Structures are given as C-alpha cells and as structure tokens.
XYZ file of C-alpha atoms in Angstrom:
568
model
C -0.116 0.041 0.020
C 1.383 3.247 -1.030
C 2.459 5.469 2.045
C 0.744 9.051 2.056
C 2.952 11.978 1.199
C 3.728 14.003 4.209
C 2.308 17.445 3.951
C 4.694 20.310 3.424
C 4.747 23.507 5.227
C 3.098 26.564 3.717
C 5.238 29.330 2.464
C 4.158 31.384 5.357
C 5.102 28.314 7.904
C 8.503 27.856 6.093
C 9.073 31.642 6.605
C 8.233 31.386 10.277
C 10.139 28.194 10.906
C 13.043 30.142 9.262
C 12.892 33.245 11.274
C 12.524 31.596 14.736
C 15.351 29.464 13.791
C 17.291 32.791 12.871
C 16.195 34.451 16.315
C 17.401 31.464 18.348
C 20.807 31.376 16.583
C 20.955 35.215 17.212
C 19.754 35.137 20.985
C 22.140 32.055 21.590
C 25.141 34.054 20.189
C 24.147 37.389 22.161
C 23.914 35.004 25.323
C 27.511 33.818 24.848
C 29.220 37.090 23.750
C 27.244 38.591 26.985
C 28.850 35.692 29.359
C 32.060 36.226 27.784
C 31.871 40.112 28.432
C 30.230 39.408 31.885
C 33.225 36.968 32.809
C 35.678 39.704 31.779
C 34.079 42.235 33.210
C 33.934 39.754 36.676
C 37.751 39.269 36.454
C 38.170 42.906 35.886
C 36.504 44.318 38.451
C 36.775 41.749 41.133
C 40.027 41.261 40.656
C 40.774 44.876 41.438
C 38.937 44.586 44.569
C 40.373 41.283 45.849
C 44.040 42.790 45.356
C 42.724 45.941 47.411
C 41.555 43.347 50.377
C 44.771 41.364 50.226
C 46.810 44.452 50.167
C 44.956 46.121 53.256
C 45.179 43.103 55.147
C 48.670 42.613 54.165
C 49.705 46.118 55.638
C 47.932 45.728 58.641
C 50.341 45.661 61.592
C 48.657 42.959 63.659
C 49.138 40.669 60.577
C 53.004 41.480 60.659
C 53.124 40.926 64.349
C 51.226 37.563 64.226
C 53.531 36.414 61.270
C 56.895 37.629 62.873
C 55.976 35.946 66.285
C 54.528 32.713 66.609
C 53.058 33.194 69.902
C 50.771 36.036 68.369
C 49.379 34.087 65.560
C 46.047 33.999 67.162
C 45.333 37.304 65.968
C 45.479 36.468 62.560
C 41.952 34.397 62.375
C 39.698 37.302 63.689
C 41.785 39.778 61.347
C 41.330 37.579 58.196
C 37.458 36.722 58.923
C 36.765 40.425 59.626
C 38.342 41.612 56.277
C 36.141 38.919 54.446
C 32.810 39.750 55.927
C 33.421 43.541 55.342
C 34.680 43.013 51.472
C 32.201 40.109 50.623
C 34.869 37.780 49.328
C 34.694 33.971 49.367
C 37.702 33.619 51.544
C 40.955 35.599 53.159
C 43.571 33.119 53.537
C 47.193 34.106 55.235
C 50.108 31.970 54.946
C 53.886 32.074 55.972
C 56.707 31.774 53.672
C 56.204 27.930 53.655
C 52.774 28.290 52.241
C 50.845 26.485 55.334
C 47.480 28.130 55.842
C 47.678 29.707 59.350
C 43.474 31.184 58.785
C 41.040 30.006 57.066
C 37.270 30.023 57.408
C 36.916 26.244 56.987
C 39.300 24.728 60.210
C 39.957 21.386 58.071
C 42.139 23.470 55.888
C 44.182 25.021 58.513
C 47.623 23.581 58.124
C 47.314 22.459 54.380
C 49.579 24.359 51.525
C 48.268 27.195 49.803
C 48.178 26.127 45.857
C 50.317 29.331 44.149
C 50.022 27.909 40.857
C 51.900 30.663 38.295
C 52.085 33.299 41.349
C 54.866 35.185 42.032
C 54.076 36.222 45.465
C 56.988 34.452 47.190
C 59.438 36.581 45.007
C 57.883 39.667 46.397
C 55.212 40.497 43.802
C 51.468 40.725 43.968
C 49.413 38.727 41.584
C 45.856 38.202 40.366
C 44.381 35.359 38.432
C 42.375 32.106 38.302
C 43.203 29.335 40.792
C 41.393 26.375 41.523
C 40.187 26.184 45.237
C 38.145 24.041 47.104
C 37.508 22.169 43.875
C 35.710 25.081 42.192
C 37.348 27.565 39.736
C 38.132 30.803 41.570
C 39.679 34.357 41.269
C 42.417 35.014 43.686
C 44.807 37.904 44.400
C 48.098 37.231 46.112
C 49.719 39.954 48.088
C 53.113 39.418 49.950
C 53.579 40.415 53.700
C 56.887 42.491 54.600
C 58.256 42.802 58.064
C 61.174 45.311 58.976
C 63.924 45.762 56.646
C 61.813 44.175 53.774
C 61.875 40.759 54.979
C 59.246 38.426 53.691
C 56.858 37.055 56.305
C 54.151 35.592 54.651
C 51.256 35.813 51.893
C 47.682 37.047 52.086
C 45.399 35.312 49.521
C 41.911 36.898 49.398
C 39.605 34.872 46.724
C 35.996 34.680 45.106
C 34.466 31.838 43.487
C 33.238 32.457 39.774
C 29.823 32.175 39.074
C 28.050 29.314 37.583
C 27.075 29.228 33.683
C 23.500 29.518 34.474
C 23.942 32.299 37.042
C 25.903 34.046 34.255
C 23.267 33.848 31.863
C 20.929 35.406 34.346
C 23.146 38.012 35.075
C 24.011 38.403 31.530
C 20.664 38.468 29.997
C 18.090 38.651 32.588
C 15.069 39.058 30.313
C 16.034 36.006 27.916
C 12.952 34.660 27.479
C 10.996 37.802 27.242
C 13.440 38.573 24.573
C 12.861 35.315 23.008
C 9.115 35.827 23.023
C 8.880 39.298 21.524
C 11.391 38.278 18.773
C 9.292 35.328 18.086
C 6.071 37.185 17.954
C 7.793 39.756 15.944
C 9.191 37.253 13.282
C 5.887 35.511 13.077
C 3.935 38.615 12.254
C 6.947 39.675 9.776
C 7.051 36.072 8.110
C 3.203 35.994 7.599
C 3.300 39.608 5.619
C 6.448 38.428 3.715
C 4.803 35.333 2.872
C 1.561 37.259 1.776
C 3.503 39.815 -0.416
C 5.646 37.056 -2.084
C 2.363 34.947 -2.774
C 0.924 37.775 -4.373
C 3.598 38.383 -6.680
C 4.007 34.470 -7.276
C 0.092 34.641 -8.246
C -0.571 32.421 -4.939
C 2.029 29.683 -5.865
C 3.817 27.641 -3.051
C 7.628 26.965 -3.716
C 7.163 23.408 -5.115
C 4.450 24.315 -7.601
C 6.831 26.955 -8.863
C 9.222 24.427 -9.196
C 7.147 21.910 -10.728
C 5.957 24.816 -13.428
C 9.546 25.956 -14.445
C 10.508 21.980 -14.813
C 7.410 21.634 -16.814
C 8.097 24.758 -18.797
C 11.696 23.311 -19.425
C 10.705 20.151 -20.299
C 7.909 21.441 -22.572
C 10.103 24.177 -24.630
C 12.759 21.634 -25.042
C 10.417 18.771 -26.300
C 8.525 20.867 -28.951
C 9.645 20.466 -32.535
C 9.287 24.383 -33.165
C 11.864 26.780 -31.932
C 11.078 29.365 -29.305
C 13.201 32.524 -28.746
C 12.239 34.983 -25.945
C 13.384 38.081 -25.369
C 12.784 40.921 -22.943
C 12.490 44.618 -22.876
C 16.203 45.266 -23.716
C 16.711 42.994 -26.263
C 17.939 40.268 -24.165
C 17.702 36.661 -24.749
C 15.212 35.122 -21.778
C 15.051 31.558 -23.103
C 15.972 29.454 -26.333
C 15.343 26.044 -26.598
C 17.336 23.457 -28.346
C 15.464 23.882 -31.652
C 16.027 27.332 -31.970
C 19.569 27.200 -30.786
C 20.137 25.005 -33.937
C 18.045 26.873 -36.305
C 19.733 30.204 -35.597
C 23.069 28.874 -34.870
C 23.121 30.106 -31.443
C 25.700 29.545 -28.914
C 25.000 26.967 -26.290
C 23.900 29.065 -23.761
C 22.743 32.234 -25.150
C 20.409 33.716 -22.026
C 21.469 36.984 -21.225
C 22.827 38.133 -24.277
C 21.534 40.294 -26.878
C 20.784 40.039 -30.650
C 23.742 42.113 -31.638
C 26.153 40.285 -28.886
C 24.916 37.057 -31.000
C 25.705 38.184 -34.168
C 22.446 37.341 -36.147
C 21.956 38.466 -39.561
C 20.045 41.280 -40.288
C 16.662 40.151 -41.533
C 16.672 38.043 -38.596
C 17.475 40.823 -36.222
C 14.767 42.849 -37.765
C 12.304 39.985 -37.319
C 13.241 39.094 -33.864
C 13.180 42.716 -32.701
C 10.007 43.273 -34.135
C 11.054 46.296 -36.969
C 9.586 43.867 -39.303
C 6.235 43.002 -38.229
C 3.635 40.511 -39.836
C 2.665 36.902 -39.762
C 4.625 34.117 -41.553
C 7.695 35.861 -42.150
C 9.963 33.911 -44.056
C 13.801 34.377 -43.733
C 16.224 32.701 -45.971
C 19.710 31.970 -43.906
C 22.278 29.907 -45.292
C 21.172 26.310 -46.257
C 17.392 26.773 -44.405
C 14.306 28.519 -45.315
C 12.704 29.542 -41.686
C 9.110 30.969 -41.064
C 8.934 33.328 -37.610
C 5.934 34.272 -35.891
C 6.395 37.052 -33.180
C 4.014 37.866 -30.557
C 4.939 40.792 -28.192
C 4.212 39.764 -24.616
C 1.702 42.589 -23.038
C 1.437 43.207 -19.337
C -0.393 45.796 -16.832
C 2.913 47.542 -16.948
C 3.423 47.670 -20.771
C 5.546 45.330 -23.052
C 7.595 42.578 -21.213
C 9.133 41.782 -24.343
C 8.216 39.422 -27.080
C 8.244 35.594 -27.853
C 9.110 34.399 -31.539
C 7.972 30.703 -32.736
C 10.098 29.531 -36.016
C 9.756 26.481 -38.030
C 12.198 25.176 -40.450
C 10.702 25.259 -43.847
C 13.363 23.595 -45.796
C 11.817 19.909 -45.976
C 8.234 21.267 -46.671
C 9.900 23.226 -49.522
C 11.545 20.093 -50.749
C 8.643 17.965 -50.540
C 6.854 21.191 -52.271
C 9.374 20.993 -55.050
C 9.224 17.175 -55.614
C 5.155 17.973 -56.278
C 5.907 20.620 -58.147
C 8.497 18.813 -60.379
C 5.966 15.861 -60.549
C 3.221 18.465 -62.203
C 6.138 19.855 -64.604
C 7.001 16.477 -65.771
C 2.792 15.759 -66.254
C 2.378 19.175 -68.311
C 5.565 18.215 -70.248
C 4.318 15.039 -71.031
C 0.803 16.312 -71.580
C 2.050 18.993 -74.062
C 4.089 16.152 -75.799
C 1.303 13.889 -76.319
C -0.604 16.856 -77.523
C 2.212 17.437 -80.295
C 2.369 13.745 -80.913
C -1.475 13.384 -81.076
C -1.816 16.502 -83.726
C 1.038 14.862 -86.008
C -0.635 11.497 -85.808
C -3.866 13.066 -87.199
C -1.784 14.501 -90.114
C -0.081 11.039 -90.750
C -3.521 9.410 -90.674
C -5.191 12.092 -92.854
C -2.140 11.652 -95.499
C -2.475 7.688 -95.179
C -6.536 8.028 -95.938
C -6.110 9.914 -99.023
C -3.348 7.899 -100.081
C -0.644 10.815 -100.043
C 1.867 8.155 -99.400
C 5.012 10.054 -100.526
C 3.710 13.168 -98.715
C 3.181 11.213 -95.551
C 6.807 9.950 -95.685
C 8.021 13.186 -96.247
C 6.404 14.470 -93.187
C 7.430 11.947 -90.906
C 10.637 12.469 -91.965
C 10.409 16.230 -91.451
C 9.137 15.996 -88.038
C 11.904 13.115 -87.264
C 14.504 15.362 -88.520
C 13.158 18.375 -86.647
C 12.968 16.034 -83.144
C 16.472 14.665 -84.177
C 18.472 18.097 -84.675
C 16.458 19.699 -81.195
C 17.794 16.519 -79.418
C 21.252 16.615 -80.968
C 21.790 20.219 -80.111
C 20.834 19.911 -76.522
C 23.148 16.533 -76.337
C 26.243 18.505 -78.156
C 26.216 21.302 -75.445
C 24.890 19.370 -72.456
C 26.598 16.143 -71.501
C 24.497 15.536 -68.180
C 21.564 13.193 -69.228
C 19.274 14.438 -66.942
C 19.724 18.274 -67.719
C 19.657 17.591 -71.095
C 16.436 15.609 -70.913
C 14.938 18.476 -68.738
C 15.846 20.867 -71.630
C 14.356 18.634 -74.292
C 11.108 18.472 -72.493
C 10.824 22.299 -71.759
C 11.628 22.853 -75.389
C 8.069 20.943 -75.928
C 6.508 22.735 -73.444
C 7.774 26.023 -74.935
C 6.737 25.303 -78.494
C 3.345 24.379 -77.062
C 2.502 27.916 -76.044
C 3.850 29.373 -78.875
C 7.797 30.642 -77.687
C 11.002 29.274 -78.453
C 13.367 27.780 -76.003
C 17.035 28.333 -77.482
C 20.219 26.713 -76.293
C 23.078 29.326 -76.597
C 25.957 28.150 -78.566
C 28.279 29.887 -76.239
C 29.644 27.548 -73.585
C 28.807 24.253 -72.760
C 28.595 21.708 -69.828
C 30.701 18.601 -69.407
C 29.791 15.636 -67.348
C 29.192 16.576 -63.662
C 28.543 14.396 -60.666
C 25.326 13.115 -59.209
C 24.480 15.938 -56.411
C 25.459 18.546 -58.854
C 23.517 17.442 -61.479
C 20.094 17.165 -59.544
C 20.821 20.573 -58.117
C 21.643 21.847 -62.044
C 17.952 20.468 -62.839
C 16.109 22.423 -59.954
C 17.719 25.428 -60.761
C 17.542 25.291 -64.628
C 13.763 23.843 -64.361
C 12.838 26.978 -61.911
C 14.701 29.214 -64.236
C 13.031 28.173 -67.350
C 9.675 27.801 -66.019
C 9.696 31.126 -64.495
C 10.994 32.771 -68.251
C 8.278 30.985 -69.823
C 5.535 32.352 -67.482
C 6.911 35.802 -68.210
C 6.493 35.369 -72.344
C 3.458 33.815 -71.973
C 0.974 35.294 -74.543
C 3.332 37.989 -75.350
C 3.287 37.151 -79.409
C 4.480 34.916 -82.029
C 8.311 36.006 -81.323
C 8.631 35.407 -78.032
C 11.664 33.361 -76.875
C 13.700 32.140 -73.968
C 17.685 31.171 -73.906
C 19.496 29.107 -71.623
C 23.158 29.389 -71.356
C 25.061 26.940 -69.536
C 29.209 27.730 -69.070
C 31.975 26.402 -66.977
C 34.040 29.048 -65.134
C 36.640 27.601 -63.272
C 35.377 25.665 -60.436
C 31.813 26.813 -61.213
C 29.170 26.369 -63.752
C 27.390 29.191 -64.379
C 23.501 29.343 -65.767
C 22.146 32.106 -67.539
C 18.468 32.481 -68.341
C 17.132 35.683 -70.087
C 13.739 35.802 -71.970
C 11.876 38.508 -74.337
C 9.974 39.834 -71.294
C 10.140 42.987 -69.908
C 12.409 42.365 -66.991
C 12.588 42.908 -63.174
C 12.307 46.438 -62.012
C 16.011 47.251 -60.560
C 14.267 48.398 -57.338
C 12.886 44.732 -56.762
C 15.875 42.504 -57.904
C 15.942 40.797 -54.490
C 11.812 40.940 -53.991
C 11.574 38.083 -56.392
C 13.658 35.368 -54.518
C 11.523 35.891 -51.230
C 9.181 32.943 -50.848
C 5.223 33.785 -51.774
C 6.367 36.792 -54.362
C 3.737 35.862 -57.234
C 0.491 37.539 -58.954
C -0.352 34.328 -60.695
C -3.101 32.748 -59.183
C -2.424 29.453 -57.736
C -3.808 26.438 -59.637
C -5.220 23.535 -57.691
C -4.658 25.206 -54.709
C -1.047 24.872 -54.763
C 1.135 27.620 -52.998
C 3.422 29.491 -56.159
C 6.019 32.054 -55.686
C 8.290 29.363 -54.338
C 10.429 28.332 -56.984
C 12.822 31.588 -57.198
C 13.101 31.058 -53.292
C 14.200 27.298 -53.750
C 16.712 28.269 -56.408
C 18.525 30.549 -54.154
C 18.429 28.152 -51.561
C 19.724 25.556 -53.467
C 22.546 28.049 -54.708
C 23.306 28.938 -51.348
C 23.532 25.494 -49.872
C 26.513 24.652 -52.391
C 28.004 27.913 -51.483
C 26.695 29.862 -54.980
C 24.218 32.750 -55.607
C 21.779 33.597 -58.209
C 21.093 37.193 -59.298
C 18.355 39.038 -61.361
C 19.309 42.076 -64.144
C 16.467 42.720 -66.133
C 15.275 40.012 -67.802
C 18.250 37.748 -67.429
C 18.849 35.414 -64.089
C 22.632 34.216 -63.559
C 22.849 31.250 -61.100
C 26.469 29.963 -60.162
C 26.964 26.437 -58.599
C 30.347 25.476 -57.275
C 31.231 22.024 -58.488
C 32.689 21.506 -55.012
C 30.049 22.733 -52.366
C 31.881 25.503 -50.392
C 30.901 26.845 -47.007
C 27.248 28.249 -47.649
C 27.429 32.419 -47.030
C 24.590 33.610 -45.249
C 21.719 35.373 -47.162
C 20.610 38.579 -46.264
C 17.238 40.099 -47.514
C 16.642 43.954 -46.987
C 14.605 44.768 -44.151
C 12.403 46.786 -46.531
C 11.331 43.651 -48.548
C 9.436 42.568 -45.418
C 8.042 45.241 -43.711
C 4.522 44.212 -44.209
C 2.785 40.702 -44.271
C 3.894 38.398 -46.616
C 1.918 38.923 -49.914
C -0.962 36.368 -50.729
C -0.162 34.094 -53.400
C -2.687 35.598 -55.702
C -1.278 39.379 -55.421
C 2.236 39.253 -55.062
C 4.617 39.006 -58.082
C 7.878 36.861 -58.616
C 9.028 39.468 -60.927
C 7.548 42.693 -59.875
C 5.625 44.938 -62.190
C 6.917 48.400 -62.993
C 4.227 50.844 -62.707
C 5.404 52.942 -65.841
C 4.704 49.881 -68.234
C 2.608 46.621 -68.595
C 4.895 43.549 -67.353
C 3.475 39.984 -67.650
C 3.739 38.686 -64.005
C 6.358 35.925 -63.080
C 6.161 33.265 -60.555
C 8.440 31.012 -58.998
C 8.686 28.400 -61.567
C 8.969 24.230 -60.661
C 12.162 22.792 -59.063
C-alpha cells in the first residue's frame, strides 16, 4: 500500500520556521557574547577589589606581628575573617613563607599548603589570576607581607568563586525569555506579511508548485519541434529551446545576451526585434528557409518583451518542389502527347488520302526536327538529366507558342550526381519562370539558356524577351510567396525562385536578377554557404498572398507579364 505523502509546510510556515531558527541562533550568540563580556568584567572588577582587600590585610600591623611572632598567631584569624566579611570575598587566607595556611573559614584546611600556581608572590610581587580552590574555579589575589628591613613574612590570599554558567546567563541576560517571546512574535508577524507579499507576486503559488512549473516549462520548451526564442524589454534572450539554438546557430547558452551580441543576420535581427512585423515571416538564411512568428508579451505595465516561434521550411519546400516537379513533368508529357497527337492526325489523314509520298516526307520532316533539337542539346549539355529536362522544356515552350533556345556559347561536360540534381532544380525553375514571363506576349517570344563552366563554377544564365525585373525589386523576387499568378489547384506559388536561391546558397553559390536575365552560380565542389541577407524593407509588411504578389515585380510605368517562382 502506498504511503500518503507527508504534508509540506506552506510558504508562510517555512518563513516562520526559518525566522524563528534565526532568532534562536542570534539569541544564543548574543548570550554567549554577553557571558564572555560578563566574565571579563568580573575578572577585571573583582580582581581589583580582591587585590585591594589583600593589600589592606597585608599592611595591617596585627598581621605582621602575628606572622613575626608565632606566639601571637591567634590574632590572625579574627583579622582575616573581619576582612572577608567586610569585603564580601569568598575567603581570605594568611600563610607563612612555607605556604602553610594559618587562617581559613574552614578549620579543616588550616595547616594545608596554599597552591600558588603561576603566582610570583614569594618573589615579592602581587598577583591576580584564576586558581583552583575547594574544587572550584576561583579568582584570587596574592599579596606578600613584609616585615622590618623588607623581610618576607608571609602571604595574604583573597579569593572569590566564579559564578556558574546559569548564574552568568541570568546575570548577563536577565530577560532572555522575554526577548525570545517578543522576537518570536515579531518574526511570526513579519513572516506572515512577507509570505503574503511573495504569494501575491507569485500568483499564490507555493515554492514546490513554482518548481514544478519551471521544470514543466523547461521540459515542454525543449520537447517541442518548433523553435522558441524569448526576449525581454532590452532585447536580451531570456529563453531559447534546443530547436531555436540549432535553427539560428546560437551558442549553447545564449541567455542574457542581446541579438547584436549573438551576431544574427540583419533580417533575422529585424524580425526578432519587431522592426519587421507580420505573420509567417519567411527568412532564407544559409541553406535553410525559416518561417517566424513574433508575438509581443503584454502586461499591465506595458510590453514585457516578445516570444518568437520558428519552423524549418526547408523540408517542406523540398517536398513541395518534388510535387511541383511531378506536375511539371505531367504538363511536359501532356504537351508532348498533344504535339504527337496532332502529328499522328496529320499522318493518318495523309494515309487516308493515299498521299503516301507526302506522308513519308512529313514523317521524315518531324523526325529530323526532333532529332536536330535533341542533337543540339546533347552536343552542348553532356549531363543526361539536364539534357532531358531542356528537351522536355522545349516541347512545353513550343506548345505555348514560344521558342526555347540553347546558346551556342559555352557548354557543360559531365558532372557528379549531386550537382546534376541541383542543376536540374535551378534550370527548371529559371526556365519555367521565363516561360511564364513570355506567355501570351506574341509569336516572337523566346527564352534562351546558356550554361558555361567558369573555373570551379558552373554558371547558368536564362534570359527571355519579357520586360524584365524592376531594378528596385531584384531581391524581392527571391522571396517566398512573391507572385501575381493565381495558384492552380490550390497550390502555393512563388516558391521556385526562393528554392533556387536556397539551392545555390547551400552549395556556396549565388543567384541574381538583372532585367530579364537571371544568373545562377553553382560551385562544382560545395563551399560553406554564405548567409543570405534580405533587406528589411522587402518584408516591411505581411507576406503578400499568392494571388497578389509577383515573382518578377511589375513596374508602374509599363505593363509587364507577371512572373512566378517556377518548378524545381
């Protein structure tokens, strides 16, 4: 059977117990100090008085006569007893030079030797100090008795017993219990008032409840998948769970440091500090795409800081890019199927008309065109995956009435599998973006792709006959969600160029836009990714919905065909 848990003291009870313990300790220390002071005062005051008594007895003529003449020793006892009773000393003893006691209030001690200890009285010097007499500790004064011509006749010893510890306590602190009672009452009242104040400040929670809440908060913060970063009024980090430390690349213990001290990128700094506001702020940093939501913490006294949650969209973007790749492949196959379907109709019609020579010529023509297009691509691009992509995109361009040209300049040799995959993503996104820009712009619309090798880098340039990007918005086109085209089938658009920049940054490369030309640089050997900073002005408002924001912004002074992110 489980034993019931012993009840714990409340906060007020703990304060009361602590203060009572402190009061008792303080009183004990005060009592000890008082006893020590009382003992020192007793030795100083009583020592002087005992020395005076002994000196008075030693200077008495009757004492000198009694010590000088053995027949006159009878006068010593009355003289000593008279001095003891008048002075209030515990005893007054007179001895000869042989230290044998001649007078004492206790007749049984007469004839015993007086223990002198460290006293130098036999050398003719007075002495005051502590001695053992009658089995108790006493304070004694020894004075020599001199006769004619300075001859030592004997010793006078006056002593007084030390008071017991209890008597010393009673003397030093006569009202100790009164003090203890008053202090206990004041401590109890103070403890209750202090406990009430602290409980108001802690919302009525007991210490164990506060401890449980803190432990639960720590476990919860470090257990959730999303990153959580808290800041105070001064912009210092108050909490950061493991996910936030990993996503923002913070030091292991960032608490207490400001955002500037942590060396965060300008855009991250702007979003976390609140300079850039809005929901689901997307930040491309290094090889990651993060979405951040900042919420200010409001209290009765004003803003107490902020808490920002963040998620890593890199995996989600990769999944969406795979979906868009599948859709792009489906559209390309549909375009090719449509083209082949038309060609088969022509061939079937020529056969029905029995125009066999014309049918053969038509078949040779379309076969030659396809073969030339394939040969042109394969001669300049020796990577099979990228060549297949360009051939398929050519069919898609032909279906919408545009021309996809492969530049005679440069070329691409064999590349490794990782670079091939990244090139397919980058080229596919840029070509789709260009084809969207020239859609419905006329029969002479075109898109040109040029792929060259420049030292350790592969450079991809895609330009088109469209109006181009406004120079003021060349960075905004790479922001997630920047598009004006309505999303088909509810899919999110404006992602292609953001993923293109992400892929380039992950390899340590870059992508830029100049007018109607996009240039991507991908190193053959990945380098450490450089952090990409997006100007804060690009995110000064909430992210533009997919149905209203362009990938390639439209200049107000001329009509432009909206661009969108494309397909990875």
